[in-house]
Short mmCIF file of C-alpha atoms in Angstrom, two decimals:
data_model
loop_
_atom_site.label_atom_id
_atom_site.label_comp_id
_atom_site.label_asym_id
_atom_site.label_seq_id
_atom_site.Cartn_x
_atom_site.Cartn_y
_atom_site.Cartn_z
CA MET S 1 8.96 -5.47 -24.16
CA LYS S 2 8.85 -8.88 -22.52
CA HIS S 3 10.34 -8.45 -19.04
CA ALA S 4 10.39 -12.17 -18.24
CA ALA S 5 9.44 -15.58 -19.59
CA PHE S 6 7.41 -17.99 -17.47
CA ALA S 7 6.94 -21.65 -18.32
CA GLY S 8 4.59 -22.59 -15.48
CA ARG S 9 0.91 -22.13 -14.87
CA MET S 10 -0.50 -19.02 -13.22
CA VAL S 11 -3.61 -18.87 -11.06
CA MET S 12 -5.02 -15.38 -10.52
CA LEU S 13 -7.06 -15.47 -7.33
CA GLY S 14 -9.60 -12.63 -7.45
CA PHE S 15 -10.58 -10.58 -10.48
CA GLY S 16 -11.79 -7.20 -9.29
CA SER S 17 -10.46 -3.88 -10.53
CA ILE S 18 -6.81 -4.86 -10.00
CA GLY S 19 -7.09 -8.29 -11.56
CA GLN S 20 -8.88 -6.86 -14.58
CA GLY S 21 -6.27 -4.12 -14.91
CA VAL S 22 -3.19 -6.30 -14.46
CA LEU S 23 -4.17 -9.12 -16.83
CA PRO S 24 -3.43 -7.04 -19.96
CA LEU S 25 -0.02 -6.14 -18.48
CA ILE S 26 0.80 -9.79 -17.79
CA LEU S 27 -0.09 -10.76 -21.35
CA ARG S 28 1.89 -7.81 -22.70
CA HIS S 29 5.07 -8.12 -20.64
CA ILE S 30 5.42 -11.74 -19.47
CA ASP S 31 6.18 -14.30 -22.14
CA MET S 32 3.74 -17.12 -21.37
CA PRO S 33 0.82 -18.72 -23.20
CA LYS S 34 -2.55 -17.37 -22.11
CA ASP S 35 -3.99 -20.89 -21.94
CA ARG S 36 -1.73 -21.47 -18.90
CA ILE S 37 -3.52 -18.72 -16.93
CA GLU S 38 -6.70 -19.36 -14.94
CA ILE S 39 -8.73 -16.79 -13.04
CA VAL S 40 -10.41 -18.12 -9.89
CA THR S 41 -12.80 -15.63 -8.34
CA SER S 42 -15.86 -15.42 -6.12
CA ASP S 43 -18.26 -13.86 -8.66
CA ASP S 44 -18.67 -13.18 -12.36
CA ARG S 45 -17.24 -9.64 -12.31
CA GLY S 46 -14.84 -9.28 -15.20
CA ALA S 47 -15.97 -12.48 -16.95
CA ALA S 48 -16.44 -10.58 -20.21
CA ILE S 49 -12.92 -9.10 -19.93
CA ALA S 50 -11.43 -12.55 -19.34
CA ALA S 51 -13.31 -13.89 -22.36
CA GLU S 52 -12.13 -10.93 -24.46
CA MET S 53 -8.53 -11.84 -23.61
CA GLY S 54 -8.98 -15.57 -24.03
CA VAL S 55 -8.26 -16.47 -20.40
CA LYS S 56 -10.17 -19.12 -18.45
CA HIS S 57 -12.49 -17.61 -15.79
CA SER S 58 -13.84 -19.83 -13.00
CA VAL S 59 -16.38 -18.63 -10.43
CA LEU S 60 -15.31 -20.44 -7.28
CA PRO S 61 -15.29 -18.70 -3.89
CA ILE S 62 -12.16 -19.77 -2.00
CA THR S 63 -12.81 -20.47 1.68
CA ARG S 64 -11.04 -21.81 4.72
CA GLU S 65 -12.63 -25.20 3.98
CA ASN S 66 -11.82 -25.60 0.29
CA TYR S 67 -8.68 -23.56 -0.44
CA GLU S 68 -6.19 -26.38 -0.09
CA ALA S 69 -8.00 -28.90 -2.30
CA GLU S 70 -8.93 -26.38 -5.00
CA LEU S 71 -5.49 -24.81 -5.25
CA ARG S 72 -3.58 -28.09 -5.10
CA ALA S 73 -5.65 -29.18 -8.08
CA ARG S 74 -4.45 -26.13 -10.01
CA LEU S 75 -0.86 -25.57 -8.83
CA SER S 76 2.31 -27.64 -9.05
CA ARG S 77 6.00 -26.96 -8.39
CA GLY S 78 7.16 -23.98 -10.44
CA ASP S 79 3.68 -22.51 -10.93
CA PHE S 80 2.56 -19.05 -9.70
CA LEU S 81 -0.32 -17.96 -7.44
CA CYS S 82 -1.09 -14.27 -7.99
CA ASN S 83 -3.36 -13.45 -5.06
CA LEU S 84 -5.52 -10.37 -5.68
CA SER S 85 -8.43 -11.48 -3.51
CA VAL S 86 -9.95 -10.26 -0.26
CA ASP S 87 -11.05 -12.30 2.77
CA VAL S 88 -8.65 -15.16 2.00
CA SER S 89 -5.76 -15.71 4.41
CA SER S 90 -2.44 -14.72 2.86
CA VAL S 91 -0.53 -16.74 5.46
CA ALA S 92 -2.51 -19.88 4.58
CA LEU S 93 -1.82 -19.35 0.88
CA ILE S 94 1.90 -18.64 1.36
CA THR S 95 2.23 -21.78 3.49
CA LEU S 96 0.46 -23.85 0.86
CA CYS S 97 2.59 -22.44 -1.97
CA ARG S 98 5.74 -23.26 -0.03
CA GLU S 99 4.58 -26.86 0.39
CA ILE S 100 3.74 -27.13 -3.31
CA GLY S 101 6.84 -25.26 -4.51
CA ALA S 102 4.86 -22.50 -6.23
CA LEU S 103 5.70 -18.80 -6.45
CA TYR S 104 3.37 -16.30 -4.78
CA LEU S 105 2.46 -12.60 -4.80
CA ASP S 106 -0.13 -10.49 -3.02
CA THR S 107 -0.82 -6.77 -2.59
CA CYS S 108 -1.94 -6.96 1.02
CA ILE S 109 -1.68 -9.47 3.87
CA GLU S 110 -5.32 -10.54 4.23
CA PRO S 111 -7.00 -12.48 7.05
CA TRP S 112 -9.88 -14.87 6.56
CA LEU S 113 -13.32 -13.30 6.20
CA GLY S 114 -14.19 -11.20 9.26
CA GLY S 115 -10.63 -10.95 10.56
CA TYR S 116 -10.47 -7.15 10.22
CA THR S 117 -13.50 -6.57 12.45
CA ASP S 118 -13.69 -9.65 14.69
CA PRO S 119 -14.83 -8.32 18.11
CA LEU S 120 -13.25 -11.34 19.81
CA LEU S 121 -9.82 -10.06 18.78
CA SER S 122 -8.10 -7.14 20.49
CA PRO S 123 -7.23 -4.09 18.37
CA SER S 124 -3.61 -5.25 18.48
CA GLN S 125 -4.53 -8.71 17.22
CA ARG S 126 -6.54 -7.39 14.25
CA SER S 127 -3.94 -4.83 13.24
CA ASN S 128 -1.76 -4.84 10.14
CA TYR S 129 1.18 -5.11 12.55
CA ALA S 130 -0.13 -8.52 13.67
CA LEU S 131 -0.84 -9.62 10.10
CA ARG S 132 2.68 -8.60 9.07
CA GLU S 133 4.25 -10.48 11.98
CA SER S 134 2.32 -13.61 11.00
CA ALA S 135 3.75 -13.37 7.47
CA LEU S 136 7.28 -12.60 8.68
CA ALA S 137 7.13 -15.77 10.79
CA LEU S 138 7.25 -17.65 7.47
CA LYS S 139 10.66 -16.14 6.61
CA THR S 140 12.64 -19.34 7.08
CA GLY S 141 15.34 -18.84 4.50
CA ALA S 142 15.37 -20.00 0.90
CA GLY S 143 12.27 -21.45 -0.68
CA PRO S 144 9.87 -20.50 -3.45
CA THR S 145 9.72 -16.71 -3.62
CA ALA S 146 6.64 -15.17 -2.02
CA VAL S 147 6.43 -11.42 -2.69
CA THR S 148 4.10 -9.94 -0.08
CA THR S 149 2.30 -6.58 -0.12
CA HIS S 150 3.44 -5.45 -3.56
CA GLY S 151 0.82 -3.16 -5.05
CA ALA S 152 1.15 0.61 -5.22
CA ASN S 153 1.04 1.04 -1.49
CA PRO S 154 2.20 -1.05 0.07
CA GLY S 155 4.74 -1.92 -2.61
CA LEU S 156 5.72 0.70 -5.18
CA VAL S 157 6.05 3.43 -2.56
CA SER S 158 8.91 1.55 -0.87
CA HIS S 159 10.87 1.92 -4.10
CA PHE S 160 9.89 5.61 -4.22
CA VAL S 161 11.37 6.07 -0.73
CA LYS S 162 14.75 4.67 -1.79
CA GLN S 163 14.87 6.81 -4.92
CA ALA S 164 13.78 9.88 -2.95
CA MET S 165 16.59 9.38 -0.44
CA LEU S 166 19.14 9.06 -3.22
CA ASN S 167 17.78 12.26 -4.77
CA ILE S 168 18.05 14.11 -1.44
CA ALA S 169 21.57 12.75 -0.96
CA ASN S 170 22.57 14.06 -4.37
CA ASP S 171 21.01 17.47 -3.75
CA THR S 172 22.60 17.91 -0.32
CA GLY S 173 26.13 16.84 -1.26
CA HIS S 174 25.90 13.46 0.48
CA ASP S 175 27.54 10.32 -0.84
CA THR S 176 25.14 8.83 -3.43
CA THR S 177 26.54 5.31 -3.49
CA VAL S 178 23.53 2.99 -3.51
CA PRO S 179 23.49 1.05 -0.22
CA ALA S 180 23.98 -2.68 -0.61
CA SER S 181 22.19 -3.76 2.58
CA ARG S 182 19.26 -2.97 4.84
CA GLU S 183 21.68 -1.54 7.40
CA GLY S 184 23.18 0.69 4.72
CA TRP S 185 19.77 2.12 3.81
CA ALA S 186 18.94 2.71 7.48
CA LYS S 187 22.24 4.53 7.95
CA LEU S 188 21.51 6.70 4.90
CA ALA S 189 18.10 7.67 6.33
CA ALA S 190 19.74 8.56 9.64
CA ASP S 191 22.60 10.49 8.02
CA LEU S 192 20.14 12.51 5.92
CA GLY S 193 18.02 13.22 9.01
CA VAL S 194 14.76 11.77 7.67
CA LYS S 195 12.41 11.94 10.64
CA VAL S 196 9.01 11.38 9.02
CA ILE S 197 7.80 9.53 5.91
CA HIS S 198 4.26 10.04 4.66
CA ILE S 199 2.75 8.11 1.82
CA ALA S 200 1.06 11.32 0.68
CA GLU S 201 -1.69 10.72 -1.88
CA ARG S 202 -4.42 12.88 -3.39
CA ASP S 203 -6.95 11.34 -5.78
CA THR S 204 -8.85 13.98 -7.79
CA GLN S 205 -10.73 11.68 -10.21
CA VAL S 206 -14.38 12.61 -10.76
CA ALA S 207 -17.36 11.31 -12.70
CA ALA S 208 -19.10 14.45 -13.96
CA GLY S 209 -22.86 14.10 -13.98
CA ARG S 210 -22.87 11.04 -11.73
CA PRO S 211 -22.43 12.15 -8.12
CA LYS S 212 -22.50 9.80 -5.15
CA LYS S 213 -26.01 8.88 -4.05
CA ARG S 214 -27.26 8.42 -0.50
CA GLY S 215 -26.66 4.87 0.65
CA GLU S 216 -23.87 4.32 -1.86
CA PHE S 217 -20.13 3.87 -1.31
CA VAL S 218 -18.14 5.15 -4.29
CA ASN S 219 -14.41 4.70 -4.80
CA THR S 220 -11.78 4.44 -7.53
CA TRP S 221 -10.40 1.14 -6.18
CA SER S 222 -11.56 -1.83 -4.09
CA ILE S 223 -14.39 -0.71 -1.81
CA ASP S 224 -14.14 -3.87 0.28
CA GLY S 225 -10.40 -3.33 0.63
CA PHE S 226 -10.74 0.33 1.61
CA THR S 227 -13.52 -0.16 4.14
CA GLY S 228 -11.84 -3.23 5.61
CA GLU S 229 -8.57 -1.46 6.33
CA GLY S 230 -10.44 1.70 7.34
CA CYS S 231 -12.11 -0.25 10.17
CA GLN S 232 -8.78 -1.52 11.49
CA PRO S 233 -6.98 0.58 14.09
CA ALA S 234 -5.03 3.56 12.74
CA GLU S 235 -1.38 2.42 12.68
CA LEU S 236 1.93 4.15 12.18
CA GLY S 237 5.61 3.42 12.39
CA TRP S 238 6.83 5.20 15.54
CA GLY S 239 9.97 7.28 15.14
CA SER S 240 12.86 7.62 17.55
CA HIS S 241 12.43 11.43 17.57
CA GLU S 242 8.89 11.27 18.98
CA LYS S 243 8.67 12.72 22.49
CA ALA S 244 5.44 11.21 23.79
CA LEU S 245 2.98 8.48 22.89
CA PRO S 246 -0.50 9.82 21.98
CA THR S 247 -3.02 9.43 24.79
CA ASP S 248 -4.90 6.87 22.70
CA GLY S 249 -1.71 5.29 21.40
CA ARG S 250 -0.73 1.75 22.30
CA ARG S 251 2.35 -0.41 21.76
CA HIS S 252 2.18 -4.08 20.83
CA ASP S 253 3.54 -6.66 23.25
CA PHE S 254 5.08 -8.79 20.50
CA GLY S 255 7.09 -8.46 17.33
CA CYS S 256 9.52 -5.83 16.07
CA ASP S 257 8.13 -2.90 18.16
CA ALA S 258 8.59 -0.48 15.24
CA ALA S 259 4.97 0.70 15.24
CA ILE S 260 2.07 1.77 17.42
CA TYR S 261 -1.69 1.81 16.94
CA LEU S 262 -4.41 4.18 18.03
CA MET S 263 -7.58 3.11 19.81
CA ARG S 264 -9.73 4.29 16.93
CA PRO S 265 -10.28 3.27 13.31
CA GLY S 266 -8.16 4.75 10.56
CA ALA S 267 -11.27 5.93 8.71
CA SER S 268 -11.93 8.37 11.57
CA THR S 269 -8.32 9.54 12.05
CA ARG S 270 -7.01 12.50 10.08
CA VAL S 271 -3.54 13.98 9.69
CA ARG S 272 -2.01 17.02 8.02
CA SER S 273 0.05 16.29 4.94
CA TRP S 274 1.15 17.86 1.66
CA THR S 275 1.47 17.06 -2.04
CA PRO S 276 2.85 19.46 -4.66
CA LEU S 277 -0.36 19.94 -6.65
CA GLU S 278 -2.86 19.78 -3.76
CA GLY S 279 -0.73 21.68 -1.25
CA PRO S 280 -1.62 21.33 2.44
CA MET S 281 -4.43 18.86 3.09
CA HIS S 282 -6.23 16.91 5.79
CA ALA S 283 -5.82 13.23 4.93
CA TRP S 284 -6.81 9.95 6.55
CA LEU S 285 -4.32 7.86 8.51
CA ILE S 286 -5.36 4.51 7.06
CA THR S 287 -3.41 1.49 8.24
CA HIS S 288 -1.11 -0.06 5.66
CA ASN S 289 1.74 -2.57 5.77
CA GLU S 290 4.27 0.00 4.51
CA SER S 291 3.69 2.16 7.61
CA ILE S 292 5.23 -0.63 9.64
CA SER S 293 7.69 -2.13 7.16
CA LEU S 294 9.30 1.24 6.33
CA ALA S 295 9.81 2.11 9.99
CA ASP S 296 11.21 -1.35 10.64
CA TYR S 297 13.44 -1.43 7.54
CA TYR S 298 14.96 1.99 8.25
CA THR S 299 15.64 1.32 11.93
CA LEU S 300 19.32 1.91 12.70
CA ARG S 301 20.63 0.10 15.77
CA ASP S 302 23.86 0.23 17.70
CA ASP S 303 26.09 -2.75 18.46
CA LYS S 304 23.91 -3.70 21.42
CA GLY S 305 20.68 -3.61 19.41
CA ALA S 306 19.36 -0.33 20.80
CA VAL S 307 17.49 1.91 18.36
CA VAL S 308 19.63 4.85 17.23
CA HIS S 309 17.31 6.21 14.55
CA ARG S 310 13.89 5.31 13.19
CA PRO S 311 11.51 7.47 11.16
CA THR S 312 7.82 7.83 11.87
CA ALA S 313 5.96 6.44 8.84
CA HIS S 314 2.32 6.31 7.85
CA TYR S 315 -0.22 6.67 5.08
CA ALA S 316 -1.82 10.10 4.56
CA TYR S 317 -4.61 9.46 2.08
CA HIS S 318 -7.05 11.93 0.56
CA PRO S 319 -9.32 9.81 -1.67
CA CYS S 320 -11.48 11.13 -4.48
CA ASP S 321 -14.22 13.51 -3.40
CA ASP S 322 -17.02 10.95 -3.78
CA ALA S 323 -15.06 8.57 -1.56
CA VAL S 324 -14.71 11.33 1.05
CA LEU S 325 -18.50 11.66 1.12
CA SER S 326 -18.78 7.87 1.25
CA VAL S 327 -16.45 7.61 4.26
CA HIS S 328 -18.42 10.37 6.03
CA GLU S 329 -21.66 8.45 5.52
CA PHE S 330 -19.96 5.14 6.41
CA ALA S 331 -18.81 6.59 9.74
CA GLY S 332 -22.29 7.96 10.42
CA ARG S 333 -23.65 4.46 9.96
CA ASN S 334 -21.26 3.30 12.71
CA TRP S 335 -19.11 1.45 10.18
CA GLU S 336 -21.94 -0.53 8.59
CA ILE S 337 -21.24 -0.50 4.87
CA GLN S 338 -23.79 1.16 2.60
CA PRO S 339 -26.19 -1.15 0.74
CA ALA S 340 -24.87 -0.04 -2.67
CA LYS S 341 -21.26 0.00 -3.89
CA ARG S 342 -19.94 1.62 -7.06
CA LEU S 343 -16.39 1.23 -8.32
CA MET S 344 -15.62 4.22 -10.54
CA MET S 345 -13.97 3.19 -13.79
CA ASP S 346 -15.48 3.99 -17.20
CA GLU S 347 -17.61 6.85 -15.85
CA ILE S 348 -14.56 8.85 -14.66
CA THR S 349 -14.33 11.99 -16.78
CA SER S 350 -11.21 13.71 -15.42
CA GLY S 351 -8.67 13.86 -12.63
CA MET S 352 -5.47 12.18 -11.51
CA ASP S 353 -3.89 10.22 -8.71
CA GLU S 354 -0.99 12.13 -7.19
CA LEU S 355 0.76 9.32 -5.30
CA GLY S 356 4.14 9.82 -3.69
CA VAL S 357 6.28 9.76 -0.59
CA LEU S 358 6.90 12.85 1.53
CA LEU S 359 10.21 12.70 3.39
CA MET S 360 10.60 15.30 6.13
CA GLY S 361 13.15 16.52 8.65
CA HIS S 362 16.25 16.47 6.43
CA ALA S 363 18.41 19.47 5.52
CA ASN S 364 16.03 20.62 2.78
CA GLY S 365 12.91 20.35 4.94
CA ALA S 366 10.36 18.30 3.01
CA TYR S 367 10.66 16.43 -0.29
CA TRP S 368 7.81 14.76 -2.20
CA TYR S 369 8.65 12.20 -4.87
CA GLY S 370 6.10 10.28 -6.85
CA SER S 371 3.69 9.74 -9.72
CA ARG S 372 1.19 12.13 -11.24
CA LEU S 373 -0.98 9.94 -13.44
CA THR S 374 -4.16 11.25 -15.08
CA VAL S 375 -7.10 9.05 -15.94
CA ASP S 376 -6.67 9.84 -19.63
CA GLU S 377 -3.01 8.78 -19.51
CA ALA S 378 -3.93 5.58 -17.68
CA ARG S 379 -6.54 4.66 -20.28
CA ALA S 380 -4.10 5.30 -23.11
CA LEU S 381 -1.42 3.18 -21.45
CA ALA S 382 -3.43 0.08 -20.50
CA PRO S 383 -7.04 -1.09 -20.95
CA HIS S 384 -9.45 -1.63 -18.06
CA ASN S 385 -7.66 0.86 -15.78
CA ASN S 386 -8.07 4.23 -14.13
CA ALA S 387 -5.25 6.29 -12.63
CA THR S 388 -5.43 4.61 -9.23
CA SER S 389 -5.66 1.05 -10.48
CA LEU S 390 -2.80 1.35 -12.97
CA GLN S 391 -0.37 2.50 -10.24
CA VAL S 392 -1.25 -0.73 -8.41
CA CYS S 393 -1.29 -2.99 -11.45
CA VAL S 394 2.13 -2.04 -12.78
CA ALA S 395 3.60 -2.68 -9.32
CA VAL S 396 1.97 -6.13 -9.34
CA LEU S 397 3.66 -6.72 -12.69
CA ALA S 398 7.04 -5.68 -11.23
CA GLY S 399 6.55 -8.06 -8.30
CA LEU S 400 5.67 -10.94 -10.61
CA VAL S 401 8.80 -10.29 -12.67
CA HIS S 402 10.96 -10.20 -9.55
CA ALA S 403 9.68 -13.58 -8.40
CA ILE S 404 10.17 -15.12 -11.86
CA GLU S 405 13.72 -13.75 -12.07
CA ASN S 406 14.51 -14.68 -8.43
CA PRO S 407 12.49 -17.84 -7.72
CA ASN S 408 14.19 -19.06 -4.53
CA GLN S 409 14.28 -16.11 -2.13
CA GLY S 410 11.53 -17.12 0.30
CA VAL S 411 9.18 -14.54 1.81
CA LEU S 412 9.96 -10.95 0.80
CA GLU S 413 8.58 -7.49 1.49
CA ALA S 414 8.75 -4.65 -1.02
CA ASP S 415 11.59 -2.97 0.89
CA GLU S 416 13.78 -6.02 0.19
CA LEU S 417 13.38 -5.95 -3.60
CA ASP S 418 15.75 -4.24 -6.05
CA HIS S 419 14.16 -0.78 -6.26
CA ALA S 420 15.92 0.14 -9.50
CA ARG S 421 14.62 -2.94 -11.33
CA ALA S 422 11.10 -2.38 -10.02
CA LEU S 423 11.10 1.28 -11.11
CA GLU S 424 12.49 0.32 -14.51
CA ILE S 425 9.36 -1.79 -15.08
CA CYS S 426 6.91 0.67 -13.50
CA LEU S 427 8.01 4.11 -14.74
CA PRO S 428 6.56 3.83 -18.28
CA TYR S 429 3.10 3.50 -16.70
CA LEU S 430 3.28 6.18 -14.00
CA GLY S 431 2.73 9.38 -15.98
CA GLU S 432 4.78 12.35 -14.82
CA MET S 433 7.33 11.54 -12.13
CA ALA S 434 8.04 14.58 -9.97
CA GLY S 435 10.42 15.41 -7.15
CA VAL S 436 9.53 18.64 -5.32
CA TYR S 437 11.04 20.33 -2.26
CA SER S 438 8.85 22.38 0.06
CA ASP S 439 9.15 24.55 3.15
CA TRP S 440 5.79 23.20 4.36
CA THR S 441 5.53 21.88 7.89
CA PRO S 442 2.42 20.87 9.86
CA LEU S 443 2.82 24.09 11.85
CA GLN S 444 2.20 26.28 8.81
CA ASP S 445 -0.59 28.86 9.45
CA ARG S 446 -1.61 27.16 12.69
CA GLY S 447 -3.31 29.00 15.54
CA ALA S 448 -4.63 31.87 13.41
CA LEU S 449 -8.26 31.54 14.54
CA PHE S 450 -7.93 29.59 17.77
CA PRO S 451 -5.02 28.59 20.00
CA GLU S 452 -3.72 25.08 19.31
CA ASP S 453 -1.73 22.62 21.36
CA VAL S 454 1.39 22.23 19.22
CA ASP S 455 5.09 21.60 19.72
CA THR S 456 6.81 24.61 18.21
CA ASP S 457 10.28 23.28 19.07
CA ASP S 458 10.03 20.34 16.68
CA PRO S 459 7.58 20.61 13.76
CA TRP S 460 8.01 16.92 12.93
CA GLN S 461 6.30 15.57 16.03
CA PHE S 462 3.24 13.40 15.29
CA ARG S 463 1.34 15.62 17.73
CA ASN S 464 1.64 18.43 15.16
CA PHE S 465 0.45 16.31 12.21
CA ARG S 466 -2.63 14.92 13.87
CA VAL S 467 -5.97 16.66 13.34
CA VAL S 468 -7.94 16.80 16.58
#
């Protein structure tokens, strides 16, 4: 099925695992000639795949010094910049696309090289909160559509949250009319009593016979992306039900004030979470844009602007087992990346990515809704993918289609897109979709061996989720 037709040119900036995985989906579902697509990337990774598909592949690192000249030479009004790169400023690219009149999409708001770990910046300044605020400052009304942060997460999971709330509403006898505004969605979250939202993910993919080696970082998706965000401060949307700020928690002195950060990296911060197949787990609180955008989007205010209800929101990520070992070694090296990197793709022999949203505090306790995609299913559905990459790639496709169908909406976050249309495009590629209720709370089986400092009056306090 062709979801959209596009008459312009498309520049794909970056061609790592996501670029290689999404190109077949673009050629399959967007009606456009392949000779109007050009890949611009910093190295020759994926050159053979581009050649196989008949798409031009140019090795050209994009920098602060050359981005404007190189992209102006390749983009005109009505064209599309699909940004899947790292270490290239998203804000600079969005600004340039607006000047040119080109559409834009990315999966993450990136700074220039070194921005995640610049010691001259405060933790607040190098947070995802700050990056998001810099992108939101470009929301100046109509203009060429720029879809920001639209991969699996951030991105797809925002659509999961909306569908999960509608499912809970249906199952609890609440009105299931789909809200027509941001305020309507925030009111629905408040009416349902959603106090906490986890992006709860467990990756079980393995490469039998090829374990992680010493001095090697192994992962099923971008290693540079994972380690970069893992070195940023742990960040979370801060709910209105929370009683006390963590001792290492800090508020920002600018912006929407919907989130806090911790004075420690996300790759060393763990939280309790739950998925249906894994059950209870210790996961990492890795900073992501959706942690902030979800809390902000679902903030309900009174007539005077005071916050009436806001959920706590954050990522709770348990990567594949080799990545767990890699993070442990990475931390032991004081956040100096290992000399070798290995992106697991063809060598994966089994496993799945169980990616969903866990909504807690409502009448039915906890509800997980999301995708269970095995590596075998992913390979059968689309070439050059594993389970993790395909969940990202199909969301990129949905974001591209949205921009093509709605070319004059300015800067958008995933929460602002039509969730039903996005899911319509994504669901055929997500394996089994499951919605599961649970009586799990972060207080389950606590204090059996040693006394613990917990809040037994309210299980949904962040204090109870955090692993200390």
